[in-house]
Amino acid sequence: MEREELIKRIIDEKGKEAVDDLIKLLDDEDSQVREIASEALFKLQEYSREKLLEEFKSRVLEAKKNDITLLYVIDILADIGEKSIKKDLYSVLSLYSFEEAELVIYEAIAKLGYGDEVYDILKYFLLGDAERKKFGAQAAMALSYVNRPEVVKDLVSAINSGDFDGEDLEIIKKSLSNIVMKNSMYYDILKKLVGEDVEKYMGE
């Protein structure tokens, strides 16, 4: 069964009754199961928000190291726009020992409207870090939530750098596309930077 069909079926057949089970599935060993549960919880946000907040608070108090489930909860709550979690996100950073997790948290901060606070570190991951090839695409996705004109130049620099190709390059182009579509001023900045080649820099 297609992922979208499965999510629709969960929502149509169980609705809010599915929330508790879906939150448990965020702990599943299979990443595909976690993704499906995550998407369904986002779509059921009217019913899932409070329970996800409870889960967030409980896991923050537990302070378990490298808790992958907490990252999923943070990501969903940030997508929902739950600003109350922001005050705990910087302390949560200390629980993780790998950069991918840090980037999920920085992205959540940006999604919640505090992109200025994490702009410099995200730019570093995209352009300055020795391992930028590994983390650049994830940093670019997070930067697409940062409302600053400099981001346009940063993403163009990443595309022009030659450091990225394949799926990573497409993610960076998509991130650039997302940010310029939100603000016509950013589109003008892009046009000044790349001239008539605008379409080459924007994702599908």
PDB file of C-alpha atoms in Angstrom:
ATOM      1  CA  MET A   1       0.000   0.000   0.000  1.00  0.00           C
ATOM      2  CA  GLU A   2       1.278   3.471  -0.893  1.00  0.00           C
ATOM      3  CA  ARG A   3       2.440   5.574   2.048  1.00  0.00           C
ATOM      4  CA  GLU A   4      -0.125   8.338   1.356  1.00  0.00           C
ATOM      5  CA  GLU A   5      -2.941   5.784   1.171  1.00  0.00           C
ATOM      6  CA  LEU A   6      -1.876   4.209   4.441  1.00  0.00           C
ATOM      7  CA  ILE A   7      -1.772   7.570   6.235  1.00  0.00           C
ATOM      8  CA  LYS A   8      -5.198   8.498   4.820  1.00  0.00           C
ATOM      9  CA  ARG A   9      -6.610   5.180   5.986  1.00  0.00           C
ATOM     10  CA  ILE A  10      -5.234   5.641   9.519  1.00  0.00           C
ATOM     11  CA  ILE A  11      -6.764   9.123   9.695  1.00  0.00           C
ATOM     12  CA  ASP A  12     -10.124   8.149   8.128  1.00  0.00           C
ATOM     13  CA  GLU A  13     -10.644   4.938  10.091  1.00  0.00           C
ATOM     14  CA  LYS A  14      -9.236   5.797  13.520  1.00  0.00           C
ATOM     15  CA  GLY A  15      -8.852   9.572  13.643  1.00  0.00           C
ATOM     16  CA  LYS A  16      -7.993  10.853  17.103  1.00  0.00           C
ATOM     17  CA  GLU A  17      -8.170   7.300  18.479  1.00  0.00           C
ATOM     18  CA  ALA A  18      -4.945   6.579  16.583  1.00  0.00           C
ATOM     19  CA  VAL A  19      -2.861   9.274  18.298  1.00  0.00           C
ATOM     20  CA  ASP A  20      -1.534   7.227  21.246  1.00  0.00           C
ATOM     21  CA  ASP A  21      -0.552   4.310  19.007  1.00  0.00           C
ATOM     22  CA  LEU A  22       1.064   6.633  16.464  1.00  0.00           C
ATOM     23  CA  ILE A  23       3.194   8.259  19.179  1.00  0.00           C
ATOM     24  CA  LYS A  24       4.350   4.776  20.248  1.00  0.00           C
ATOM     25  CA  LEU A  25       5.278   4.042  16.621  1.00  0.00           C
ATOM     26  CA  LEU A  26       7.736   6.959  16.682  1.00  0.00           C
ATOM     27  CA  ASP A  27       9.856   4.522  18.727  1.00  0.00           C
ATOM     28  CA  ASP A  28       9.733   1.806  16.068  1.00  0.00           C
ATOM     29  CA  GLU A  29      13.017   0.402  14.757  1.00  0.00           C
ATOM     30  CA  ASP A  30      11.873   0.841  11.146  1.00  0.00           C
ATOM     31  CA  SER A  31      12.478   4.412   9.959  1.00  0.00           C
ATOM     32  CA  GLN A  32       9.678   4.094   7.372  1.00  0.00           C
ATOM     33  CA  VAL A  33       7.185   3.289  10.126  1.00  0.00           C
ATOM     34  CA  ARG A  34       8.414   6.324  12.092  1.00  0.00           C
ATOM     35  CA  GLU A  35       7.997   8.555   9.019  1.00  0.00           C
ATOM     36  CA  ILE A  36       4.426   7.339   8.407  1.00  0.00           C
ATOM     37  CA  ALA A  37       3.508   7.831  12.077  1.00  0.00           C
ATOM     38  CA  SER A  38       5.105  11.278  12.041  1.00  0.00           C
ATOM     39  CA  GLU A  39       3.156  12.387   8.963  1.00  0.00           C
ATOM     40  CA  ALA A  40      -0.130  11.068  10.359  1.00  0.00           C
ATOM     41  CA  LEU A  41       0.451  12.869  13.679  1.00  0.00           C
ATOM     42  CA  PHE A  42       1.090  16.114  11.807  1.00  0.00           C
ATOM     43  CA  LYS A  43      -2.157  15.696   9.856  1.00  0.00           C
ATOM     44  CA  LEU A  44      -4.001  14.899  13.099  1.00  0.00           C
ATOM     45  CA  GLN A  45      -2.498  17.933  14.852  1.00  0.00           C
ATOM     46  CA  GLU A  46      -5.873  19.068  16.173  1.00  0.00           C
ATOM     47  CA  TYR A  47      -5.840  15.957  18.370  1.00  0.00           C
ATOM     48  CA  SER A  48      -2.129  15.160  18.609  1.00  0.00           C
ATOM     49  CA  ARG A  49      -0.671  18.528  19.673  1.00  0.00           C
ATOM     50  CA  GLU A  50      -1.306  18.176  23.429  1.00  0.00           C
ATOM     51  CA  LYS A  51      -0.189  14.543  23.566  1.00  0.00           C
ATOM     52  CA  LEU A  52       2.961  15.335  21.603  1.00  0.00           C
ATOM     53  CA  LEU A  53       3.683  18.177  24.027  1.00  0.00           C
ATOM     54  CA  GLU A  54       3.317  15.761  26.949  1.00  0.00           C
ATOM     55  CA  GLU A  55       5.681  13.338  25.215  1.00  0.00           C
ATOM     56  CA  PHE A  56       8.147  16.176  24.581  1.00  0.00           C
ATOM     57  CA  LYS A  57       8.135  17.328  28.230  1.00  0.00           C
ATOM     58  CA  SER A  58       8.461  13.780  29.515  1.00  0.00           C
ATOM     59  CA  ARG A  59      11.434  12.980  27.279  1.00  0.00           C
ATOM     60  CA  VAL A  60      13.163  16.298  28.025  1.00  0.00           C
ATOM     61  CA  LEU A  61      12.889  15.494  31.756  1.00  0.00           C
ATOM     62  CA  GLU A  62      14.161  11.972  31.157  1.00  0.00           C
ATOM     63  CA  ALA A  63      17.209  13.494  29.399  1.00  0.00           C
ATOM     64  CA  LYS A  64      18.094  10.279  27.587  1.00  0.00           C
ATOM     65  CA  LYS A  65      21.171  10.596  25.386  1.00  0.00           C
ATOM     66  CA  ASN A  66      20.678  10.483  21.605  1.00  0.00           C
ATOM     67  CA  ASP A  67      16.913   9.912  21.849  1.00  0.00           C
ATOM     68  CA  ILE A  68      15.785   9.579  18.215  1.00  0.00           C
ATOM     69  CA  THR A  69      12.096   9.581  19.154  1.00  0.00           C
ATOM     70  CA  LEU A  70      12.472  12.984  20.801  1.00  0.00           C
ATOM     71  CA  LEU A  71      13.831  14.331  17.499  1.00  0.00           C
ATOM     72  CA  TYR A  72      10.680  13.150  15.701  1.00  0.00           C
ATOM     73  CA  VAL A  73       8.490  14.771  18.356  1.00  0.00           C
ATOM     74  CA  ILE A  74      10.451  18.037  18.059  1.00  0.00           C
ATOM     75  CA  ASP A  75      10.167  17.987  14.271  1.00  0.00           C
ATOM     76  CA  ILE A  76       6.384  17.452  14.294  1.00  0.00           C
ATOM     77  CA  LEU A  77       5.793  20.112  16.958  1.00  0.00           C
ATOM     78  CA  ALA A  78       7.920  22.587  14.996  1.00  0.00           C
ATOM     79  CA  ASP A  79       5.911  21.817  11.832  1.00  0.00           C
ATOM     80  CA  ILE A  80       2.730  22.434  13.825  1.00  0.00           C
ATOM     81  CA  GLY A  81       4.210  25.760  15.026  1.00  0.00           C
ATOM     82  CA  GLU A  82       4.271  24.945  18.753  1.00  0.00           C
ATOM     83  CA  LYS A  83       6.437  27.824  20.000  1.00  0.00           C
ATOM     84  CA  SER A  84       6.298  26.724  23.648  1.00  0.00           C
ATOM     85  CA  ILE A  85       8.972  24.075  23.002  1.00  0.00           C
ATOM     86  CA  LYS A  86      11.549  26.653  21.928  1.00  0.00           C
ATOM     87  CA  LYS A  87      12.769  27.455  25.442  1.00  0.00           C
ATOM     88  CA  ASP A  88      13.936  23.840  25.905  1.00  0.00           C
ATOM     89  CA  LEU A  89      15.509  23.253  22.492  1.00  0.00           C
ATOM     90  CA  TYR A  90      18.958  24.661  23.268  1.00  0.00           C
ATOM     91  CA  SER A  91      19.277  22.511  26.412  1.00  0.00           C
ATOM     92  CA  VAL A  92      18.147  19.466  24.404  1.00  0.00           C
ATOM     93  CA  LEU A  93      21.128  19.991  22.056  1.00  0.00           C
ATOM     94  CA  SER A  94      23.475  18.787  24.787  1.00  0.00           C
ATOM     95  CA  LEU A  95      21.773  15.362  24.772  1.00  0.00           C
ATOM     96  CA  TYR A  96      23.015  14.577  21.252  1.00  0.00           C
ATOM     97  CA  SER A  97      26.465  13.579  20.067  1.00  0.00           C
ATOM     98  CA  PHE A  98      25.916  13.645  16.296  1.00  0.00           C
ATOM     99  CA  GLU A  99      25.495  16.545  13.898  1.00  0.00           C
ATOM    100  CA  GLU A 100      22.375  15.262  12.101  1.00  0.00           C
ATOM    101  CA  ALA A 101      20.459  15.545  15.387  1.00  0.00           C
ATOM    102  CA  GLU A 102      21.772  19.042  16.037  1.00  0.00           C
ATOM    103  CA  LEU A 103      20.591  20.091  12.574  1.00  0.00           C
ATOM    104  CA  VAL A 104      17.071  18.745  13.257  1.00  0.00           C
ATOM    105  CA  ILE A 105      16.966  20.952  16.367  1.00  0.00           C
ATOM    106  CA  TYR A 106      18.381  24.015  14.593  1.00  0.00           C
ATOM    107  CA  GLU A 107      15.812  23.493  11.828  1.00  0.00           C
ATOM    108  CA  ALA A 108      13.024  23.321  14.425  1.00  0.00           C
ATOM    109  CA  ILE A 109      14.204  26.646  15.890  1.00  0.00           C
ATOM    110  CA  ALA A 110      14.127  28.170  12.388  1.00  0.00           C
ATOM    111  CA  LYS A 111      10.684  26.709  11.625  1.00  0.00           C
ATOM    112  CA  LEU A 112       9.341  28.319  14.807  1.00  0.00           C
ATOM    113  CA  GLY A 113      10.419  31.744  13.549  1.00  0.00           C
ATOM    114  CA  TYR A 114      13.774  32.172  15.305  1.00  0.00           C
ATOM    115  CA  GLY A 115      15.990  31.627  12.270  1.00  0.00           C
ATOM    116  CA  ASP A 116      18.229  34.612  13.059  1.00  0.00           C
ATOM    117  CA  GLU A 117      19.476  32.765  16.146  1.00  0.00           C
ATOM    118  CA  VAL A 118      20.726  29.776  14.160  1.00  0.00           C
ATOM    119  CA  TYR A 119      21.659  31.399  10.840  1.00  0.00           C
ATOM    120  CA  ASP A 120      25.423  31.511  11.464  1.00  0.00           C
ATOM    121  CA  ILE A 121      25.702  27.862  12.527  1.00  0.00           C
ATOM    122  CA  LEU A 122      23.548  26.682   9.608  1.00  0.00           C
ATOM    123  CA  LYS A 123      25.641  28.705   7.165  1.00  0.00           C
ATOM    124  CA  TYR A 124      28.748  27.080   8.662  1.00  0.00           C
ATOM    125  CA  PHE A 125      27.295  23.581   8.128  1.00  0.00           C
ATOM    126  CA  LEU A 126      26.474  24.500   4.515  1.00  0.00           C
ATOM    127  CA  LEU A 127      29.646  26.286   3.466  1.00  0.00           C
ATOM    128  CA  GLY A 128      32.350  26.196   6.137  1.00  0.00           C
ATOM    129  CA  ASP A 129      32.367  22.788   7.753  1.00  0.00           C
ATOM    130  CA  ALA A 130      35.004  20.283   6.606  1.00  0.00           C
ATOM    131  CA  GLU A 131      32.132  17.755   6.372  1.00  0.00           C
ATOM    132  CA  ARG A 132      29.812  20.069   4.445  1.00  0.00           C
ATOM    133  CA  LYS A 133      29.296  17.421   1.754  1.00  0.00           C
ATOM    134  CA  LYS A 134      27.748  15.234   4.442  1.00  0.00           C
ATOM    135  CA  PHE A 135      25.578  17.858   6.165  1.00  0.00           C
ATOM    136  CA  GLY A 136      25.125  20.576   3.543  1.00  0.00           C
ATOM    137  CA  ALA A 137      21.796  19.405   2.148  1.00  0.00           C
ATOM    138  CA  GLN A 138      20.265  19.096   5.624  1.00  0.00           C
ATOM    139  CA  ALA A 139      21.593  22.563   6.519  1.00  0.00           C
ATOM    140  CA  ALA A 140      20.115  23.965   3.289  1.00  0.00           C
ATOM    141  CA  MET A 141      16.663  22.609   4.202  1.00  0.00           C
ATOM    142  CA  ALA A 142      16.905  24.307   7.593  1.00  0.00           C
ATOM    143  CA  LEU A 143      18.100  27.559   5.992  1.00  0.00           C
ATOM    144  CA  SER A 144      14.982  27.646   3.810  1.00  0.00           C
ATOM    145  CA  TYR A 145      13.083  28.574   7.018  1.00  0.00           C
ATOM    146  CA  VAL A 146      15.437  31.471   7.827  1.00  0.00           C
ATOM    147  CA  ASN A 147      13.953  34.767   6.665  1.00  0.00           C
ATOM    148  CA  ARG A 148      17.160  36.587   5.683  1.00  0.00           C
ATOM    149  CA  PRO A 149      18.216  37.777   2.222  1.00  0.00           C
ATOM    150  CA  GLU A 150      21.762  36.451   2.805  1.00  0.00           C
ATOM    151  CA  VAL A 151      20.394  32.917   2.608  1.00  0.00           C
ATOM    152  CA  VAL A 152      19.839  33.335  -1.146  1.00  0.00           C
ATOM    153  CA  LYS A 153      23.530  34.109  -1.670  1.00  0.00           C
ATOM    154  CA  ASP A 154      24.574  31.226   0.626  1.00  0.00           C
ATOM    155  CA  LEU A 155      22.501  28.678  -1.291  1.00  0.00           C
ATOM    156  CA  VAL A 156      23.759  29.975  -4.650  1.00  0.00           C
ATOM    157  CA  SER A 157      27.333  29.679  -3.299  1.00  0.00           C
ATOM    158  CA  ALA A 158      26.653  26.078  -2.275  1.00  0.00           C
ATOM    159  CA  ILE A 159      25.242  25.219  -5.729  1.00  0.00           C
ATOM    160  CA  ASN A 160      28.225  26.862  -7.442  1.00  0.00           C
ATOM    161  CA  SER A 161      30.800  25.264  -5.134  1.00  0.00           C
ATOM    162  CA  GLY A 162      30.883  21.920  -6.933  1.00  0.00           C
ATOM    163  CA  ASP A 163      30.796  20.195  -3.526  1.00  0.00           C
ATOM    164  CA  PHE A 164      27.294  18.820  -4.057  1.00  0.00           C
ATOM    165  CA  ASP A 165      25.725  16.618  -6.691  1.00  0.00           C
ATOM    166  CA  GLY A 166      22.841  14.192  -7.200  1.00  0.00           C
ATOM    167  CA  GLU A 167      20.079  14.225  -4.604  1.00  0.00           C
ATOM    168  CA  ASP A 168      21.973  16.605  -2.283  1.00  0.00           C
ATOM    169  CA  LEU A 169      22.266  19.216  -5.033  1.00  0.00           C
ATOM    170  CA  GLU A 170      18.546  18.864  -5.819  1.00  0.00           C
ATOM    171  CA  ILE A 171      17.687  19.373  -2.126  1.00  0.00           C
ATOM    172  CA  ILE A 172      19.758  22.576  -2.054  1.00  0.00           C
ATOM    173  CA  LYS A 173      18.057  23.827  -5.242  1.00  0.00           C
ATOM    174  CA  LYS A 174      14.646  22.973  -3.776  1.00  0.00           C
ATOM    175  CA  SER A 175      15.541  24.893  -0.603  1.00  0.00           C
ATOM    176  CA  LEU A 176      16.483  27.917  -2.719  1.00  0.00           C
ATOM    177  CA  SER A 177      13.245  27.590  -4.656  1.00  0.00           C
ATOM    178  CA  ASN A 178      11.236  27.462  -1.403  1.00  0.00           C
ATOM    179  CA  ILE A 179      12.784  30.628  -0.014  1.00  0.00           C
ATOM    180  CA  VAL A 180      12.506  32.737  -3.185  1.00  0.00           C
ATOM    181  CA  MET A 181       8.873  31.693  -3.661  1.00  0.00           C
ATOM    182  CA  LYS A 182       8.045  33.127  -0.232  1.00  0.00           C
ATOM    183  CA  ASN A 183       9.374  36.590  -0.985  1.00  0.00           C
ATOM    184  CA  SER A 184       9.574  38.422  -4.314  1.00  0.00           C
ATOM    185  CA  MET A 185      12.522  40.469  -3.014  1.00  0.00           C
ATOM    186  CA  TYR A 186      14.495  37.218  -2.672  1.00  0.00           C
ATOM    187  CA  TYR A 187      13.661  36.317  -6.263  1.00  0.00           C
ATOM    188  CA  ASP A 188      15.086  39.682  -7.345  1.00  0.00           C
ATOM    189  CA  ILE A 189      18.267  38.994  -5.344  1.00  0.00           C
ATOM    190  CA  LEU A 190      18.589  35.598  -7.049  1.00  0.00           C
ATOM    191  CA  LYS A 191      18.151  37.186 -10.466  1.00  0.00           C
ATOM    192  CA  LYS A 192      20.884  39.733  -9.740  1.00  0.00           C
ATOM    193  CA  LEU A 193      23.224  36.924  -8.651  1.00  0.00           C
ATOM    194  CA  VAL A 194      22.661  34.483 -11.529  1.00  0.00           C
ATOM    195  CA  GLY A 195      21.147  36.535 -14.335  1.00  0.00           C
ATOM    196  CA  GLU A 196      19.096  34.559 -16.835  1.00  0.00           C
ATOM    197  CA  ASP A 197      20.081  31.215 -15.280  1.00  0.00           C
ATOM    198  CA  VAL A 198      17.433  31.437 -12.529  1.00  0.00           C
ATOM    199  CA  GLU A 199      15.668  28.218 -13.533  1.00  0.00           C
ATOM    200  CA  LYS A 200      18.908  26.219 -13.318  1.00  0.00           C
ATOM    201  CA  TYR A 201      19.237  27.169  -9.657  1.00  0.00           C
ATOM    202  CA  MET A 202      15.723  26.275  -8.594  1.00  0.00           C
ATOM    203  CA  GLY A 203      14.567  22.770  -7.767  1.00  0.00           C
ATOM    204  CA  GLU A 204      11.833  20.848  -9.500  1.00  0.00           C
TER     205      GLU A 204
END
